CSV table of C-alpha atoms in Angstrom, one decimal:
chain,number,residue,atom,x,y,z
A,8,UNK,CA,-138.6,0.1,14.3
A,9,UNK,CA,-135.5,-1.9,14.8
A,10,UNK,CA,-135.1,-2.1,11.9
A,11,UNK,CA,-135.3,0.9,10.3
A,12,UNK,CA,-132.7,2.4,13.0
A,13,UNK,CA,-130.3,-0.3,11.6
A,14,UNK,CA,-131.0,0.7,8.0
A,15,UNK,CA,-130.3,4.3,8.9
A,16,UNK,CA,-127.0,3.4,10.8
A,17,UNK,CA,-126.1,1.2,7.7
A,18,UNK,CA,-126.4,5.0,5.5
A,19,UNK,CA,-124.7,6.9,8.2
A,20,UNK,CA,-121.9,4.6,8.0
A,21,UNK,CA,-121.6,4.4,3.8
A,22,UNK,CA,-122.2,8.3,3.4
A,23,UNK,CA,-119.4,9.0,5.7
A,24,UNK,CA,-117.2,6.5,3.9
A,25,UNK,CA,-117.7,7.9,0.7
A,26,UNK,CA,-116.8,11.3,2.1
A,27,UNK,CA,-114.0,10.0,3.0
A,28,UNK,CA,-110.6,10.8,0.5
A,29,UNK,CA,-109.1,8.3,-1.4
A,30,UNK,CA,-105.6,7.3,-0.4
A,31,UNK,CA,-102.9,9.6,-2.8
A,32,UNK,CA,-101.9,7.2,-5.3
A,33,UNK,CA,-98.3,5.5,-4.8
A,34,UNK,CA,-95.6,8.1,-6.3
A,35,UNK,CA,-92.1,6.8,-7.1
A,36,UNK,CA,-89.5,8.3,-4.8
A,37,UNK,CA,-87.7,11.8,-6.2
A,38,UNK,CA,-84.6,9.7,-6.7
A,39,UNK,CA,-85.8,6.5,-8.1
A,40,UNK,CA,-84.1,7.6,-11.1
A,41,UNK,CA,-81.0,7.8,-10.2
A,42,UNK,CA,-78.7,5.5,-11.2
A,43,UNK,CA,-75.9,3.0,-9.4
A,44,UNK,CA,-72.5,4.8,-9.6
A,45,UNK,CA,-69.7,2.8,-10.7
A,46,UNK,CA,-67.3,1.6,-7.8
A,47,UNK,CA,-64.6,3.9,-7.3
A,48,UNK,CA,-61.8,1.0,-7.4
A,49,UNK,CA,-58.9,2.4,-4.9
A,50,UNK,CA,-61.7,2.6,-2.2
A,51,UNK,CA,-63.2,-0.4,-2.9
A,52,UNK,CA,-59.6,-2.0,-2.7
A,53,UNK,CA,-59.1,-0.1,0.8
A,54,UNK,CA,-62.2,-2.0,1.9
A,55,UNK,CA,-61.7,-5.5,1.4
A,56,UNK,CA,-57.8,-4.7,2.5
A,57,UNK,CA,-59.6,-3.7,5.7
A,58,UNK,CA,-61.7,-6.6,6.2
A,59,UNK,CA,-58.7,-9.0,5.0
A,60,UNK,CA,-57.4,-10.0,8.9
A,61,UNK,CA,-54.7,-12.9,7.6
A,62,UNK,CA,-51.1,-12.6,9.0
A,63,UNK,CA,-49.9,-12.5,5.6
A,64,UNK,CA,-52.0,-9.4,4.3
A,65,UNK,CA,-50.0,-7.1,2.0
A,66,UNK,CA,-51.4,-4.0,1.2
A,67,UNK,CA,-49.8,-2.2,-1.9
A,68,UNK,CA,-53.2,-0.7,-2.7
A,69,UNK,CA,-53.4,2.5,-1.0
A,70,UNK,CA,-50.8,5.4,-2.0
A,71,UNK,CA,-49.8,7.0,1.0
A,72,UNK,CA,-46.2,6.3,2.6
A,73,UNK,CA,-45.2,3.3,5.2
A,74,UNK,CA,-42.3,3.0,7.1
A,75,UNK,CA,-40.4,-0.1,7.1
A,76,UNK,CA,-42.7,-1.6,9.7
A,77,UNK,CA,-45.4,-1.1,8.0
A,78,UNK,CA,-46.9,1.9,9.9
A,79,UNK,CA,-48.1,6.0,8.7
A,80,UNK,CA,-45.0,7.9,8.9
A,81,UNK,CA,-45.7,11.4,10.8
A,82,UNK,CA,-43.0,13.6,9.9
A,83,UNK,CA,-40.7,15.0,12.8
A,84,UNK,CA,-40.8,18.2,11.1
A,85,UNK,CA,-44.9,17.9,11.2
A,86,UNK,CA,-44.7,17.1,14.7
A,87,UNK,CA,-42.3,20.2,15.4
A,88,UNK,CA,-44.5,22.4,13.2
A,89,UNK,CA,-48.1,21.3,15.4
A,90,UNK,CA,-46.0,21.9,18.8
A,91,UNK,CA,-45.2,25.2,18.0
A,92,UNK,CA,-49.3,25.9,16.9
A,93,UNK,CA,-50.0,24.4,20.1
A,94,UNK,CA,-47.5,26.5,22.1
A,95,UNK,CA,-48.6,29.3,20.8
A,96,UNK,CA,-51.2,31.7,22.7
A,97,UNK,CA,-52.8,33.0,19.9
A,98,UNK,CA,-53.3,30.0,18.0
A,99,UNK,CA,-57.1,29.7,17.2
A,100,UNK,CA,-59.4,27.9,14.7
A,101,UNK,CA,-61.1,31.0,13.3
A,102,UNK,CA,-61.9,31.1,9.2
A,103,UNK,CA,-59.4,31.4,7.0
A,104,UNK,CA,-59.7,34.0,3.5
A,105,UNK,CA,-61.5,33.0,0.8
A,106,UNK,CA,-57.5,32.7,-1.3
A,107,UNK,CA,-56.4,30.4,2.3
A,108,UNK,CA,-53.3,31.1,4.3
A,109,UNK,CA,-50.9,33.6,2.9
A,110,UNK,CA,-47.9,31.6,4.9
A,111,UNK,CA,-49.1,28.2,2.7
A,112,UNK,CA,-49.5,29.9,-0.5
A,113,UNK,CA,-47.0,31.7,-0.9
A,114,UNK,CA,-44.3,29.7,-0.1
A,115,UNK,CA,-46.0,26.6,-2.4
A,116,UNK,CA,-45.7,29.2,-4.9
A,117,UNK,CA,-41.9,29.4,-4.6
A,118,UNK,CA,-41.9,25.7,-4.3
A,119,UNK,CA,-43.1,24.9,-7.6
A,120,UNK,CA,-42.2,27.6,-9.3
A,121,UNK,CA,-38.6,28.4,-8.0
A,122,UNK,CA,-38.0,31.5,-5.9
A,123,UNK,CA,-36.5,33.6,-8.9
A,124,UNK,CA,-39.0,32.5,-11.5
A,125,UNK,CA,-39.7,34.3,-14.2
A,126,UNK,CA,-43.5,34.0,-13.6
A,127,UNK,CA,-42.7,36.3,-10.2
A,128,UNK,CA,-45.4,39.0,-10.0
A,129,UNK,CA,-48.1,36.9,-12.8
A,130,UNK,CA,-49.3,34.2,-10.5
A,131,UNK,CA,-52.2,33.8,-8.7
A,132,UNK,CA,-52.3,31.1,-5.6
A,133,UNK,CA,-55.2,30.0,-4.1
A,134,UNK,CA,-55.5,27.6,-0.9
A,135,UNK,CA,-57.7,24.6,-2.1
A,136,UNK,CA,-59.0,20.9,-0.4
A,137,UNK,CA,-55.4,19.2,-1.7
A,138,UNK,CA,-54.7,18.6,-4.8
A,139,UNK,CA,-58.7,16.9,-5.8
A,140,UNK,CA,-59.4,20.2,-4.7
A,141,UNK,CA,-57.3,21.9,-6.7
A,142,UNK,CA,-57.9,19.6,-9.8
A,143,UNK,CA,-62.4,20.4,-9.2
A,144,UNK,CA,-62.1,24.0,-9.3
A,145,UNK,CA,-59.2,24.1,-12.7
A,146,UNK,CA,-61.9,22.0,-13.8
A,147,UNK,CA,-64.7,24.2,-13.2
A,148,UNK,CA,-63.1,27.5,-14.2
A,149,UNK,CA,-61.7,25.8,-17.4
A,150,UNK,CA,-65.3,24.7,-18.3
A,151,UNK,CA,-66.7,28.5,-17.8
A,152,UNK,CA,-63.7,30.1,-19.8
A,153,UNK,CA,-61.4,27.6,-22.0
A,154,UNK,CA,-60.7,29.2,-25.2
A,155,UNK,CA,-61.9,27.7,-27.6
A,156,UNK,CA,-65.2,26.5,-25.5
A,157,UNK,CA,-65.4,23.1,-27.0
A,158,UNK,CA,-61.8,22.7,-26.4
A,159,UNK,CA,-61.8,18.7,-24.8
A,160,UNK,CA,-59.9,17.6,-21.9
A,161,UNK,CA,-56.7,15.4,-22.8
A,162,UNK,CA,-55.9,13.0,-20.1
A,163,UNK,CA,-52.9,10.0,-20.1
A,164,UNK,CA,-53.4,6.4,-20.6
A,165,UNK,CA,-53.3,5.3,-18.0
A,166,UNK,CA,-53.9,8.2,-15.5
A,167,UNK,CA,-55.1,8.9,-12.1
A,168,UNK,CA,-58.7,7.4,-11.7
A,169,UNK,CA,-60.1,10.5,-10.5
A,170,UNK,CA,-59.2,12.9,-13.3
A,171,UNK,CA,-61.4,10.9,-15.6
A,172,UNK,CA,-64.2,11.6,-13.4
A,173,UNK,CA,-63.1,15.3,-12.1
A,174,UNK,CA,-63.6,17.1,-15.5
A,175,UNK,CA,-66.2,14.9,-16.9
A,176,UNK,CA,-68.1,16.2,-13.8
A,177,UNK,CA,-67.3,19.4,-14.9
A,178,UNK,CA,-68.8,19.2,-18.0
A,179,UNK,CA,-65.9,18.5,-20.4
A,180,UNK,CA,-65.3,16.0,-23.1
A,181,UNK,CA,-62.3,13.7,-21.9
A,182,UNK,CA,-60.1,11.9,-24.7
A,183,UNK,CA,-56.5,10.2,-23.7
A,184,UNK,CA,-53.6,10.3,-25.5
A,185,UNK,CA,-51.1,7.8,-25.2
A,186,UNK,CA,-48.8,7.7,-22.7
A,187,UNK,CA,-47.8,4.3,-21.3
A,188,UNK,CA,-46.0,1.6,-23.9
A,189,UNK,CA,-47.9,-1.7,-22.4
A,190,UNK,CA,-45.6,-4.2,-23.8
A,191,UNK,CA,-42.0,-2.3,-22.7
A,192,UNK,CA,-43.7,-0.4,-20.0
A,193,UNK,CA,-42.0,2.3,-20.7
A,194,UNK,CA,-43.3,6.0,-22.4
A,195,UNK,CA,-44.6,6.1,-25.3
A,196,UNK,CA,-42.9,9.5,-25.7
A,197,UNK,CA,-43.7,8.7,-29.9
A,198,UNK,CA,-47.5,8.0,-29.6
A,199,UNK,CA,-47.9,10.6,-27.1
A,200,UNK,CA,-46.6,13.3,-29.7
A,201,UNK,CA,-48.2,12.0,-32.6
A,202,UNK,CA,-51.8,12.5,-30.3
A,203,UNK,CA,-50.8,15.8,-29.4
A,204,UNK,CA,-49.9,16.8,-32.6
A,205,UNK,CA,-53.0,15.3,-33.8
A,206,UNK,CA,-55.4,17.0,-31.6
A,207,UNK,CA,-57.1,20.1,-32.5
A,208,UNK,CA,-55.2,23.2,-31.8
A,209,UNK,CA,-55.6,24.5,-28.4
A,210,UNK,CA,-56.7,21.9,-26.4
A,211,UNK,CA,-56.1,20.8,-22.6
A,212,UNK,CA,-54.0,18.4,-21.9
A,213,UNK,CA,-53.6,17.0,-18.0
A,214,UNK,CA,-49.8,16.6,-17.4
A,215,UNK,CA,-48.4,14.8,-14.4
A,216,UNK,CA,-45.6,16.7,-13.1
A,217,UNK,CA,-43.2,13.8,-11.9
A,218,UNK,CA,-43.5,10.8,-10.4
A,219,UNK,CA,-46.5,9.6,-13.4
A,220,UNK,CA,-49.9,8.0,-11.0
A,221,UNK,CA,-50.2,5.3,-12.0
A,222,UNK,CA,-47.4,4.1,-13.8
A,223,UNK,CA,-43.8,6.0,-12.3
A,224,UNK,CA,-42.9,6.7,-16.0
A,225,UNK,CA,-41.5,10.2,-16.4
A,226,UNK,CA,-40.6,11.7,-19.4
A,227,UNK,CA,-36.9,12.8,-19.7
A,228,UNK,CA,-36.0,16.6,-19.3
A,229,UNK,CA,-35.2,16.5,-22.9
A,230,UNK,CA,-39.0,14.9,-23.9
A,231,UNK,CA,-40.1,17.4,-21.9
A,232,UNK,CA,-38.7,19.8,-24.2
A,233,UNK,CA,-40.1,17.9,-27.0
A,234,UNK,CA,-43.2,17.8,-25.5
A,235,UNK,CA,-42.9,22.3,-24.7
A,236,UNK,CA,-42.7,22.3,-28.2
A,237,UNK,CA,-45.4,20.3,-30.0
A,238,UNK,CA,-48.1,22.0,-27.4
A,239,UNK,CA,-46.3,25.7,-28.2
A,240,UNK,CA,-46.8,24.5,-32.1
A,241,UNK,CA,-50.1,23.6,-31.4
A,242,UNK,CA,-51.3,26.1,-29.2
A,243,UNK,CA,-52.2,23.8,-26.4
A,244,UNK,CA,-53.3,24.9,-22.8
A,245,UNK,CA,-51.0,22.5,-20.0
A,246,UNK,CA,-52.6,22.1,-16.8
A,247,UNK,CA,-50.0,20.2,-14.9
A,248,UNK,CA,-51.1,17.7,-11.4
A,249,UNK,CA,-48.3,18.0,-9.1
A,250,UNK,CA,-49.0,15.7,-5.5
A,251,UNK,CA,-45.5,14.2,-5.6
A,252,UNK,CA,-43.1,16.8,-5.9
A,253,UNK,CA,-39.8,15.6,-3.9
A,254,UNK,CA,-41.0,12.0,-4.1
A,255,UNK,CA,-39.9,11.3,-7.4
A,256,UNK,CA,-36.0,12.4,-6.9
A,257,UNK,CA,-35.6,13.0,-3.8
A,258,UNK,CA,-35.3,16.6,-4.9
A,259,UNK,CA,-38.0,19.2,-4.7
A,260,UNK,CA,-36.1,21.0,-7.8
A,261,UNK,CA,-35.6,18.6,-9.8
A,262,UNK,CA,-39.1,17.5,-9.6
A,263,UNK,CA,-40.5,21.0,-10.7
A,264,UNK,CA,-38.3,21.1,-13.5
A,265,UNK,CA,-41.5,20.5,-16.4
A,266,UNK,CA,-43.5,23.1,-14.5
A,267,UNK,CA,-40.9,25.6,-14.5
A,268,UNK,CA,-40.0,24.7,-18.4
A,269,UNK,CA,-43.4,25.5,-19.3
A,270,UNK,CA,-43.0,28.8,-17.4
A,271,UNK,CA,-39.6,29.6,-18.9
A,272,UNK,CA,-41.2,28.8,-22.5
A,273,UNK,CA,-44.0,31.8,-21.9
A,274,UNK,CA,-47.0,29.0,-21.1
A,275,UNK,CA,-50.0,30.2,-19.9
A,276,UNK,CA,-51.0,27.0,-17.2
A,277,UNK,CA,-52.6,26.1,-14.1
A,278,UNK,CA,-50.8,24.2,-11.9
A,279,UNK,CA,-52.7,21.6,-9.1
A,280,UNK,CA,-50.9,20.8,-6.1
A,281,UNK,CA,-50.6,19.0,-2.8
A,282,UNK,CA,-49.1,18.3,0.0
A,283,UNK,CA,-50.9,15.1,1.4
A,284,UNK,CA,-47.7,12.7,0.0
A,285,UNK,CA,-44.3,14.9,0.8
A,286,UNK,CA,-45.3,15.8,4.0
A,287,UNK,CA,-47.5,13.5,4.8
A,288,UNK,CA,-50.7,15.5,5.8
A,289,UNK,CA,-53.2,12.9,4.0
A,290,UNK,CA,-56.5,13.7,6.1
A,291,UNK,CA,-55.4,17.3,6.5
A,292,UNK,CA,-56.5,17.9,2.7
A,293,UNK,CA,-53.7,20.1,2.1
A,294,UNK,CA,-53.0,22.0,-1.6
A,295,UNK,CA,-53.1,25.0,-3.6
A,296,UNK,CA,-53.8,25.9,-7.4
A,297,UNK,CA,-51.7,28.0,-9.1
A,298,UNK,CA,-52.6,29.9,-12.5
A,299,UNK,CA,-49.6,31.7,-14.3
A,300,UNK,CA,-51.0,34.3,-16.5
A,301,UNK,CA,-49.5,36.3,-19.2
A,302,UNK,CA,-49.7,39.6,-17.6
A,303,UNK,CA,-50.0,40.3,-14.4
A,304,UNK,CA,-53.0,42.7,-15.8
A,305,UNK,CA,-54.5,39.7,-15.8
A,306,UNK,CA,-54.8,38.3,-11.7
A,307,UNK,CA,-58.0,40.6,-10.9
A,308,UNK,CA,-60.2,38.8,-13.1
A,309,UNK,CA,-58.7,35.2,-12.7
A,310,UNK,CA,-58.3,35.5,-9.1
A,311,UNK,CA,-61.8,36.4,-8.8
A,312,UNK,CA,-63.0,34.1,-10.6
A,313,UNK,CA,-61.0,31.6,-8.6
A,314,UNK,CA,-62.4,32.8,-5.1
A,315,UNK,CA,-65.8,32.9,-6.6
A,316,UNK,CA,-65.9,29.2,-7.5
A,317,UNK,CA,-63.7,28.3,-4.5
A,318,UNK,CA,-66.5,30.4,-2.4
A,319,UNK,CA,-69.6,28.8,-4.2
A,320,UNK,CA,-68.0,25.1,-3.2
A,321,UNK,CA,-65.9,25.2,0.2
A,322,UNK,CA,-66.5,28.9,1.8
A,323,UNK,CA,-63.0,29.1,2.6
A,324,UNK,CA,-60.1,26.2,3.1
A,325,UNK,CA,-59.4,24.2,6.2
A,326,UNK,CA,-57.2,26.0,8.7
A,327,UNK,CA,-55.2,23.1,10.8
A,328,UNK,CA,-53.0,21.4,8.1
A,329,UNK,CA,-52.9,25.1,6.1
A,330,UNK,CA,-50.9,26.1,9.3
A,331,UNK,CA,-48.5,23.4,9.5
A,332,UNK,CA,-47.3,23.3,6.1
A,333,UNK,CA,-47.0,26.9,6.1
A,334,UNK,CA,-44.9,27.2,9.1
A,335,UNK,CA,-42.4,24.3,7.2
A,336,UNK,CA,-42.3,26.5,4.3
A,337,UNK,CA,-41.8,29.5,5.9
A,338,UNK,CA,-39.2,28.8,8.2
A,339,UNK,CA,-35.9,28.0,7.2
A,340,UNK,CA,-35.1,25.2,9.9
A,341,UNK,CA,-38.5,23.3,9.3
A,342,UNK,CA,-37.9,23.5,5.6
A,343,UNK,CA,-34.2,22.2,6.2
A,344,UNK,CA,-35.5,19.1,8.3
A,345,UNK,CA,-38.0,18.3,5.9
A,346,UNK,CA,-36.0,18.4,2.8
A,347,UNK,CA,-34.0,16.0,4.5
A,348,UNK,CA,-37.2,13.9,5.7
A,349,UNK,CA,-38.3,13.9,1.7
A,350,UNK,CA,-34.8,12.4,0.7
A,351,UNK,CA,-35.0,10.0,3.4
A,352,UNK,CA,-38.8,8.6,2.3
A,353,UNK,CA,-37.4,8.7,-1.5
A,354,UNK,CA,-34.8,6.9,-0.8
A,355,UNK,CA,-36.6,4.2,0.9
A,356,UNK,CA,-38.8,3.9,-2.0
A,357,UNK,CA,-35.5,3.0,-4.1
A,358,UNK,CA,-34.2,0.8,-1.9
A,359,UNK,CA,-37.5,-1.0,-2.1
A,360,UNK,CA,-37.5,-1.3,-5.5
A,361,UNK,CA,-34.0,-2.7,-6.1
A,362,UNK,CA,-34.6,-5.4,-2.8
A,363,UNK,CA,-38.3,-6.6,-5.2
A,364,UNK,CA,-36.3,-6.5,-8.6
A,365,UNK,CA,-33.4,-8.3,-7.4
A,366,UNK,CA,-35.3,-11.1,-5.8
A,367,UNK,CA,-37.9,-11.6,-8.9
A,368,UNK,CA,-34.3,-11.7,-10.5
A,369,UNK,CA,-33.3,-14.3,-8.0
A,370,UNK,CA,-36.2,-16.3,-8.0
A,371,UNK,CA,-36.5,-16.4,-12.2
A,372,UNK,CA,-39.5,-14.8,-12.6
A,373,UNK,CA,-40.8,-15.2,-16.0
A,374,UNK,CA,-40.1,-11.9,-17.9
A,375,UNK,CA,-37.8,-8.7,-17.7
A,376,UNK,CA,-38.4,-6.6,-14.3
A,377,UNK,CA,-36.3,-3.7,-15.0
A,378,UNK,CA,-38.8,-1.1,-15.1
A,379,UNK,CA,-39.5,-1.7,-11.6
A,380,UNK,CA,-36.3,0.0,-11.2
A,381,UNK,CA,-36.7,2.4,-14.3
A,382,UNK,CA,-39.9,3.7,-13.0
A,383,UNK,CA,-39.7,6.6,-10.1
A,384,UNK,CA,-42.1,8.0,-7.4
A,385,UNK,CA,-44.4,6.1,-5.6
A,386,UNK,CA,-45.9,3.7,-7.7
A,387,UNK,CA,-44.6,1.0,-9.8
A,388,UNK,CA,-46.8,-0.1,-13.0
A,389,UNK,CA,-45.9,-4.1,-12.6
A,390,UNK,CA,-47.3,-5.6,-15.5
A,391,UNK,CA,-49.6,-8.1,-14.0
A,392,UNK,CA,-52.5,-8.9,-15.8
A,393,UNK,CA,-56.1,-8.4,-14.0
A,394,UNK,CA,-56.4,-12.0,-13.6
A,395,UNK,CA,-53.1,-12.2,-11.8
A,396,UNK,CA,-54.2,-9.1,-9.6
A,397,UNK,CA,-57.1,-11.4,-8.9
A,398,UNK,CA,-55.1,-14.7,-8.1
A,399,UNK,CA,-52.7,-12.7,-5.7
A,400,UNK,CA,-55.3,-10.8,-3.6
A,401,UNK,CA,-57.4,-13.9,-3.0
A,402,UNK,CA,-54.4,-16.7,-2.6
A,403,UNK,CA,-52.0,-14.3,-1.3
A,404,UNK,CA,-54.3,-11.8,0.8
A,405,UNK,CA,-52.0,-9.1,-1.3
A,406,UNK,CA,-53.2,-6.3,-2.6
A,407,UNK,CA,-53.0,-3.6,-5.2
A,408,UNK,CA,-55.3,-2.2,-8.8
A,409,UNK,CA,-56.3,-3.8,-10.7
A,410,UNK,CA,-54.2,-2.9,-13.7
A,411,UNK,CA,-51.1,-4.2,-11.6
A,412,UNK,CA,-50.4,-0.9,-9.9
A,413,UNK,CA,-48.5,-1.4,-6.5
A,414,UNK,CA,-47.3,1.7,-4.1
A,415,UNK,CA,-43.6,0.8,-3.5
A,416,UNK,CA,-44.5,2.4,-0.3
A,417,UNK,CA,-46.0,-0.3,1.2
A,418,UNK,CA,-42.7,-2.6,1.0
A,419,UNK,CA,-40.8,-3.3,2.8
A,420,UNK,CA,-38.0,-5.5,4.4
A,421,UNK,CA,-40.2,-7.8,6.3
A,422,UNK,CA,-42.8,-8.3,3.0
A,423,UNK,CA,-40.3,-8.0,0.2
A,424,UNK,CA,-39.4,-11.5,-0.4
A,425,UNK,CA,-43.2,-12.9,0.1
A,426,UNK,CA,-44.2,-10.3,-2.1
A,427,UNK,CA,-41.7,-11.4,-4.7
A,428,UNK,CA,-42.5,-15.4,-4.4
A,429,UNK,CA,-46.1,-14.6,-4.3
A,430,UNK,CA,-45.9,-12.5,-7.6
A,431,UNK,CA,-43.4,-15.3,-9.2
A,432,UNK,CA,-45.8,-17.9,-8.3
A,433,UNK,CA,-49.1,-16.6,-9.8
A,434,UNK,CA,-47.0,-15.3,-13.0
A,435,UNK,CA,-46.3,-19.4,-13.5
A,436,UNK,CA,-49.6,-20.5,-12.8
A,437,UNK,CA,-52.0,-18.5,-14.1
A,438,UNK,CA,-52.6,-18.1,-17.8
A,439,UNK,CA,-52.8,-14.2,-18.7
């Protein structure tokens, strides 16, 4: 009896286990296919900066301005601009339009464009997340509506990392034409012509405006007009990246002066622009885009398009820095103080330049170091090979790219000479 209750337990148990589900089988995760992006290399150099606590640490990596001390640089005028927002009783932090702050685009209009230029009344301006911003959506809208639509992307060599990666993530084919002479390290004003005038007709080309990332090697005005004409001859489309405008001269004129050639020659272009460098509103993600169109029978359509992809991707543009750099461009005392602030950073940035050539000089550094002084803006392209890049940042705790790129910036009269012996020493020692 015993054992037949057993025996019928024993079947109990094994029918209800075979009613039981099998587990699911293991699936691979939804993402398992996607791959391991490359290292973006100015973050990647911010990071190990970071971590880097010797004494000695020089950090010419990172382009954004230091004052002679070493320290972020808020600009009086910035600091007068957010007291005033503060003070007043109907400041708020409500939306802004889909096109941003009237008080910010307007007046970066008449910055880059001059007030009495000729493209008055045929430009549309739009409020974007600084000048990346402004470079994702003229990528976007290019890809939808370039003409013709398998017109590539011409970008300089060297350029900007991100622009590579901006309209490549768009969707366009991106090609280089040559820019930088690597022996002279000067512009290769011939070979950049000779590309352009070898590229099909009407292609994009990615212009830097002044003050060249990463290199500090601006054309003349006169290869500017050089350059006008072979992209007029060839029916070109110029889309011109302007984040240092003021920082290259000193001069917020005289660093539009490409942009506003372009315009005086009857270009169609789009024009990217920030404000995170000349007035120091980094975080803030300050900029505008600018199209100039033939007609201004033309805005309707490209400004909706514009606030249709600026809608699909940020809503509408951040309020806080919108309002600050619009107050300095709108009234005439900020604007003063911080043409005079611009000069004063520029000028730094000189001076900096001459103290690091003149002690290489001193010191009789292997090789010819007048571009340092040649070049203009914010960076200087050095020269150093990767493999001195290397020997500095891990003997030397200094660093910068690692194509030799250093923000002038972070010099200064405390680091100069150590900087100097540091890049004397590695150029002896280690074999290129």
């Amino acid at each position: 009896m015993t054992s037949t209750k057993s025996g019928e337990r024993l079947q109990n148990i094994l029918s209800h286990l075979s009613s039981v589900p099998p587990p699911p089988p293991t699936t691979m995760s939804y993402f398992s296919a996607v791959p391991q992006a490359p290292a973006d290399g100015i973050l990647k150099l911010s990071v190990l900066s970071r971590a880097d606590s010797h004494p000695a640490k020089v950090d010419l990596g990172v382009g954004a301005y230091r004052d002679n001390d070493g320290n972020p640089w808020v600009l009086p005028v910035v600091r007068e601009a957010e007291r005033r927002l503060h003070s007043d009783p109907n400041f708020n932090h409500e939306y802004l339009g889909v096109g941003g702050l009237p008080a910010l685009t307007s007046g970066a209009q008449k910055l880059i464009f001059g007030k009495d230029s000729p493209a008055q009344g045929r430009v549309y301006s739009m409020q974007t997340i600084s000048g990346t911003g402004a470079n994702m959506v003229a990528a976007v809208f290019l890809k939808q509506f370039k003409e013709p639509s398998d017109a590539s992307v011409y970008i300089s060599k060297p350029t900007w990392g991100n622009h590579r990666s901006i309209f490549e993530t768009a969707g366009h084919k991106v090609l280089e034409y040559r820019y930088c002479n690597y022996e002279t390290l000067k512009l290769d004003i011939d070979g950049m012509l000779d590309d352009m005038r070898a590229a099909p007709m009407g292609q994009i080309f990615v212009l830097h405006a002044c003050a060249h990332n990463p290199t500090g090697i601006d054309p003349t005005e006169e290869q500017w007009r050089e350059i006008a004409k072979v992209m007029k001859e060839r029916g070109h489309f110029p889309f011109f990246d302007c984040a240092y405008q003021g920082f290259a001269t000193g001069d917020v004129d005289s660093d539009a002066y490409a942009i506003r050639l372009f315009v005086a020659e009857g270009f169609e272009l789009l024009v990217a622009q920030s404000f995170a460098k000349n007035m120091g509103l980094y975080g803030e993600r300050t900029g505008c885009l600018h199209a100039v169109c033939q007609s201004p029978s033309l805005l309707p359509q490209v400004s909706s398009q514009l606030n249709r992809l600026s809608r699909a991707t940020i809503s509408t543009a951040s309020a806080y820095g919108a309002k600050i750099a619009g107050a300095v461009l709108e009234d005439p005392e900020l604007y003063g103080e911080w043409l005079m602030s611009m000069h004063d950073m520029s000028k730094r940035i000189l001076a900096m330049r001459w103290l690091l050539k003149n002690k290489l000089a001193k010191l009789g550094t292997p090789g010819n170091w007048d571009h340092v002084t040649e070049q203009i803006g914010m960076f200087s392209f050095t020269g150093l090979t990767k493999k001195q890049v290397e020997a500095l940042r891990t003997e030397y705790h200094m660093y910068m790219t690692d194509d030799g790129r250093i923000s002038v910036a972070g010099l200064n009269t405390h680091n100069v000479d150590y900087v100097a012996e540091s890049i004397d020493a590695v150029i002896r020692t280690v074999n290129v």
